[in-house]
Protein backbone atom coordinates (compact mmCIF):
# COMPACT_ATOMS: atom_id res chain seq x y z
CA UNK A 1 0.00 0.00 0.00
CA UNK A 2 1.45 3.33 -1.04
CA UNK A 3 0.58 6.67 0.55
CA UNK A 4 -1.43 7.52 -2.58
CA UNK A 5 -3.62 4.43 -2.05
CA UNK A 6 -2.12 2.17 -4.72
CA UNK A 7 -1.99 -1.42 -3.54
CA UNK A 8 -1.70 -5.00 -4.60
CA UNK A 9 -2.66 -8.17 -2.80
CA UNK A 10 -1.50 -11.66 -3.71
CA UNK A 11 -1.67 -15.05 -2.08
CA UNK A 12 1.75 -16.70 -2.05
CA UNK A 13 2.29 -20.35 -2.93
CA UNK A 14 4.39 -21.78 -0.06
CA UNK A 15 7.85 -23.11 -0.78
CA UNK A 16 8.11 -26.86 -0.19
CA UNK A 17 10.45 -26.30 2.77
CA UNK A 18 8.10 -23.87 4.51
CA UNK A 19 6.85 -25.97 7.39
CA UNK A 20 5.69 -23.16 9.69
CA UNK A 21 1.98 -23.67 9.65
CA UNK A 22 -0.53 -23.21 12.38
CA UNK A 23 -4.14 -24.33 12.45
CA UNK A 24 -4.81 -21.38 14.76
CA UNK A 25 -3.35 -18.91 12.25
CA UNK A 26 -5.31 -20.58 9.47
CA UNK A 27 -8.56 -20.12 11.38
CA UNK A 28 -7.73 -16.45 12.04
CA UNK A 29 -6.75 -15.64 8.45
CA UNK A 30 -9.30 -17.89 6.78
CA UNK A 31 -6.74 -19.18 4.28
CA UNK A 32 -5.80 -22.84 4.14
CA UNK A 33 -2.43 -24.16 3.08
CA UNK A 34 -4.24 -26.03 0.31
CA UNK A 35 -5.75 -22.77 -0.95
CA UNK A 36 -2.29 -21.21 -1.02
CA UNK A 37 -0.88 -24.19 -2.89
CA UNK A 38 -3.70 -24.11 -5.43
CA UNK A 39 -4.32 -20.38 -5.84
CA UNK A 40 -1.05 -18.84 -4.67
CA UNK A 41 1.37 -16.91 -6.84
CA UNK A 42 4.93 -18.17 -7.17
CA UNK A 43 7.48 -16.80 -4.72
CA UNK A 44 9.80 -15.76 -7.55
CA UNK A 45 7.07 -13.62 -9.14
CA UNK A 46 6.02 -12.05 -5.83
CA UNK A 47 9.59 -11.18 -4.85
CA UNK A 48 10.37 -9.76 -8.31
CA UNK A 49 7.24 -7.58 -8.17
CA UNK A 50 7.94 -6.47 -4.60
CA UNK A 51 11.52 -5.51 -5.38
CA UNK A 52 10.44 -3.55 -8.46
CA UNK A 53 7.66 -1.72 -6.63
CA UNK A 54 9.15 -1.26 -3.16
CA UNK A 55 12.92 -0.82 -3.54
CA UNK A 56 13.96 2.67 -2.56
CA UNK A 57 10.81 3.33 -0.55
CA UNK A 58 10.41 3.55 3.21
CA UNK A 59 8.29 0.61 4.37
CA UNK A 60 6.28 0.70 7.58
CA UNK A 61 4.20 -1.81 9.51
CA UNK A 62 2.44 -1.91 12.84
CA UNK A 63 4.51 -4.96 13.87
CA UNK A 64 7.81 -4.65 12.02
CA UNK A 65 9.57 -7.44 13.92
CA UNK A 66 6.81 -9.92 13.03
CA UNK A 67 6.24 -8.66 9.49
CA UNK A 68 9.99 -8.30 8.94
CA UNK A 69 10.53 -11.93 9.92
CA UNK A 70 8.11 -13.14 7.27
CA UNK A 71 9.39 -10.62 4.72
CA UNK A 72 12.91 -12.00 5.26
CA UNK A 73 11.67 -15.57 4.78
CA UNK A 74 9.95 -14.55 1.54
CA UNK A 75 12.94 -12.59 0.22
CA UNK A 76 15.38 -15.43 0.92
CA UNK A 77 13.05 -17.95 -0.74
CA UNK A 78 12.98 -15.64 -3.77
CA UNK A 79 16.78 -15.51 -3.96
CA UNK A 80 17.23 -12.05 -2.44
CA UNK A 81 19.16 -11.04 0.68
CA UNK A 82 16.93 -11.11 3.74
CA UNK A 83 17.30 -7.35 4.26
CA UNK A 84 16.77 -6.34 0.63
CA UNK A 85 13.64 -4.62 1.95
CA UNK A 86 13.39 -3.37 5.53
CA UNK A 87 10.35 -2.45 7.59
CA UNK A 88 10.13 0.29 10.23
CA UNK A 89 7.43 0.76 12.85
CA UNK A 90 4.52 2.83 11.57
CA UNK A 91 4.07 4.48 14.97
CA UNK A 92 7.52 6.07 14.55
CA UNK A 93 6.44 7.52 11.21
CA UNK A 94 3.25 8.84 12.79
CA UNK A 95 5.20 10.58 15.58
CA UNK A 96 7.61 12.03 13.00
CA UNK A 97 4.73 13.43 10.95
CA UNK A 98 2.97 14.99 13.94
CA UNK A 99 6.25 16.39 15.30
CA UNK A 100 7.12 17.93 11.95
CA UNK A 101 3.71 19.62 11.77
CA UNK A 102 4.13 20.99 15.30
CA UNK A 103 7.72 22.12 14.68
CA UNK A 104 6.83 23.81 11.37
CA UNK A 105 4.14 25.75 13.24
CA UNK A 106 6.65 26.74 15.93
CA UNK A 107 4.82 24.78 18.62
CA UNK A 108 7.05 22.65 20.82
CA UNK A 109 4.82 21.87 23.79
CA UNK A 110 2.42 19.38 22.15
CA UNK A 111 3.13 15.72 22.96
CA UNK A 112 3.27 14.02 19.54
CA UNK A 113 3.61 10.46 20.95
CA UNK A 114 0.48 11.01 23.08
CA UNK A 115 -1.45 12.29 20.07
CA UNK A 116 -0.38 9.20 18.09
CA UNK A 117 -1.31 6.85 20.94
CA UNK A 118 -4.73 8.48 21.13
CA UNK A 119 -5.33 8.14 17.37
CA UNK A 120 -4.28 4.49 17.44
CA UNK A 121 -6.53 3.73 20.41
CA UNK A 122 -9.50 5.45 18.78
CA UNK A 123 -8.98 3.70 15.44
CA UNK A 124 -8.59 0.19 16.78
CA UNK A 125 -10.90 -2.12 14.80
CA UNK A 126 -13.40 -4.22 16.72
CA UNK A 127 -12.27 -7.29 14.81
CA UNK A 128 -8.78 -7.17 13.28
CA UNK A 129 -8.68 -8.39 9.68
CA UNK A 130 -5.38 -10.29 10.07
CA UNK A 131 -4.70 -9.86 6.37
CA UNK A 132 -1.95 -7.76 4.84
CA UNK A 133 -4.01 -5.38 2.70
CA UNK A 134 -6.65 -4.51 5.32
CA UNK A 135 -3.85 -4.05 7.86
CA UNK A 136 -2.04 -1.72 5.45
CA UNK A 137 -5.25 0.22 4.81
CA UNK A 138 -5.66 0.68 8.56
CA UNK A 139 -2.10 2.01 8.86
CA UNK A 140 -2.68 4.44 5.96
CA UNK A 141 -5.89 5.60 7.60
CA UNK A 142 -4.03 6.12 10.88
CA UNK A 143 -1.33 8.11 9.09
CA UNK A 144 -4.01 10.43 7.70
CA UNK A 145 -5.79 10.65 11.07
CA UNK A 146 -2.54 11.60 12.82
CA UNK A 147 -1.72 14.20 10.16
CA UNK A 148 -5.22 15.68 10.41
CA UNK A 149 -5.26 15.64 14.22
CA UNK A 150 -1.86 17.37 14.38
CA UNK A 151 -2.99 19.97 11.85
CA UNK A 152 -6.17 20.64 13.85
CA UNK A 153 -4.11 21.07 17.06
CA UNK A 154 -2.13 23.93 15.54
CA UNK A 155 -5.21 25.71 14.20
XYZ file of C-alpha atoms in Angstrom:
155
model
C 0.000 0.000 0.000
C 1.449 3.332 -1.037
C 0.576 6.669 0.548
C -1.434 7.518 -2.585
C -3.621 4.434 -2.054
C -2.115 2.172 -4.718
C -1.989 -1.421 -3.536
C -1.697 -4.999 -4.601
C -2.658 -8.169 -2.795
C -1.497 -11.660 -3.707
C -1.671 -15.048 -2.076
C 1.753 -16.698 -2.046
C 2.286 -20.348 -2.932
C 4.389 -21.782 -0.062
C 7.854 -23.113 -0.784
C 8.113 -26.860 -0.193
C 10.453 -26.295 2.768
C 8.095 -23.869 4.511
C 6.854 -25.969 7.386
C 5.695 -23.161 9.692
C 1.977 -23.673 9.653
C -0.528 -23.207 12.383
C -4.137 -24.327 12.454
C -4.811 -21.378 14.765
C -3.348 -18.905 12.254
C -5.311 -20.582 9.467
C -8.556 -20.124 11.379
C -7.733 -16.454 12.044
C -6.749 -15.642 8.445
C -9.302 -17.886 6.784
C -6.743 -19.179 4.282
C -5.802 -22.840 4.143
C -2.427 -24.158 3.076
C -4.238 -26.033 0.308
C -5.748 -22.769 -0.947
C -2.294 -21.208 -1.018
C -0.883 -24.194 -2.886
C -3.700 -24.113 -5.429
C -4.315 -20.380 -5.839
C -1.053 -18.840 -4.668
C 1.370 -16.912 -6.838
C 4.934 -18.166 -7.175
C 7.476 -16.802 -4.719
C 9.796 -15.764 -7.554
C 7.068 -13.623 -9.140
C 6.018 -12.048 -5.831
C 9.594 -11.176 -4.851
C 10.366 -9.755 -8.307
C 7.236 -7.582 -8.168
C 7.945 -6.472 -4.598
C 11.517 -5.511 -5.378
C 10.445 -3.552 -8.457
C 7.657 -1.716 -6.629
C 9.151 -1.255 -3.158
C 12.918 -0.818 -3.539
C 13.962 2.672 -2.563
C 10.805 3.330 -0.549
C 10.406 3.546 3.206
C 8.294 0.609 4.367
C 6.279 0.696 7.583
C 4.199 -1.807 9.509
C 2.444 -1.913 12.840
C 4.506 -4.964 13.870
C 7.815 -4.649 12.023
C 9.571 -7.442 13.916
C 6.811 -9.919 13.031
C 6.242 -8.664 9.489
C 9.986 -8.298 8.941
C 10.533 -11.928 9.917
C 8.111 -13.137 7.265
C 9.387 -10.617 4.721
C 12.912 -12.001 5.260
C 11.671 -15.568 4.777
C 9.950 -14.545 1.538
C 12.937 -12.588 0.216
C 15.376 -15.430 0.923
C 13.050 -17.948 -0.744
C 12.981 -15.639 -3.772
C 16.781 -15.514 -3.963
C 17.226 -12.051 -2.440
C 19.163 -11.039 0.678
C 16.934 -11.110 3.742
C 17.303 -7.349 4.258
C 16.767 -6.339 0.630
C 13.639 -4.623 1.950
C 13.387 -3.374 5.531
C 10.354 -2.446 7.587
C 10.127 0.288 10.227
C 7.432 0.761 12.848
C 4.524 2.833 11.574
C 4.069 4.478 14.973
C 7.525 6.069 14.547
C 6.440 7.520 11.210
C 3.247 8.841 12.791
C 5.196 10.576 15.577
C 7.610 12.026 13.002
C 4.732 13.434 10.949
C 2.972 14.994 13.945
C 6.251 16.392 15.302
C 7.118 17.931 11.950
C 3.708 19.616 11.775
C 4.129 20.991 15.303
C 7.716 22.120 14.675
C 6.829 23.808 11.371
C 4.142 25.751 13.242
C 6.649 26.736 15.926
C 4.816 24.782 18.622
C 7.049 22.655 20.816
C 4.820 21.870 23.786
C 2.421 19.384 22.149
C 3.130 15.725 22.961
C 3.275 14.020 19.537
C 3.606 10.464 20.951
C 0.482 11.012 23.081
C -1.448 12.286 20.067
C -0.383 9.198 18.092
C -1.313 6.849 20.937
C -4.735 8.482 21.125
C -5.332 8.137 17.370
C -4.277 4.487 17.436
C -6.528 3.726 20.407
C -9.501 5.452 18.783
C -8.982 3.701 15.440
C -8.586 0.190 16.784
C -10.897 -2.120 14.803
C -13.405 -4.217 16.716
C -12.274 -7.287 14.808
C -8.782 -7.170 13.283
C -8.679 -8.393 9.682
C -5.380 -10.290 10.070
C -4.696 -9.862 6.366
C -1.946 -7.761 4.837
C -4.011 -5.380 2.699
C -6.650 -4.507 5.320
C -3.851 -4.046 7.865
C -2.036 -1.717 5.447
C -5.253 0.219 4.811
C -5.659 0.680 8.565
C -2.100 2.012 8.857
C -2.677 4.440 5.959
C -5.894 5.603 7.602
C -4.033 6.124 10.880
C -1.327 8.107 9.086
C -4.006 10.427 7.703
C -5.785 10.647 11.066
C -2.541 11.603 12.818
C -1.723 14.198 10.159
C -5.215 15.681 10.406
C -5.255 15.645 14.224
C -1.864 17.372 14.376
C -2.991 19.969 11.847
C -6.168 20.644 13.854
C -4.112 21.066 17.055
C -2.133 23.932 15.544
C -5.213 25.712 14.200
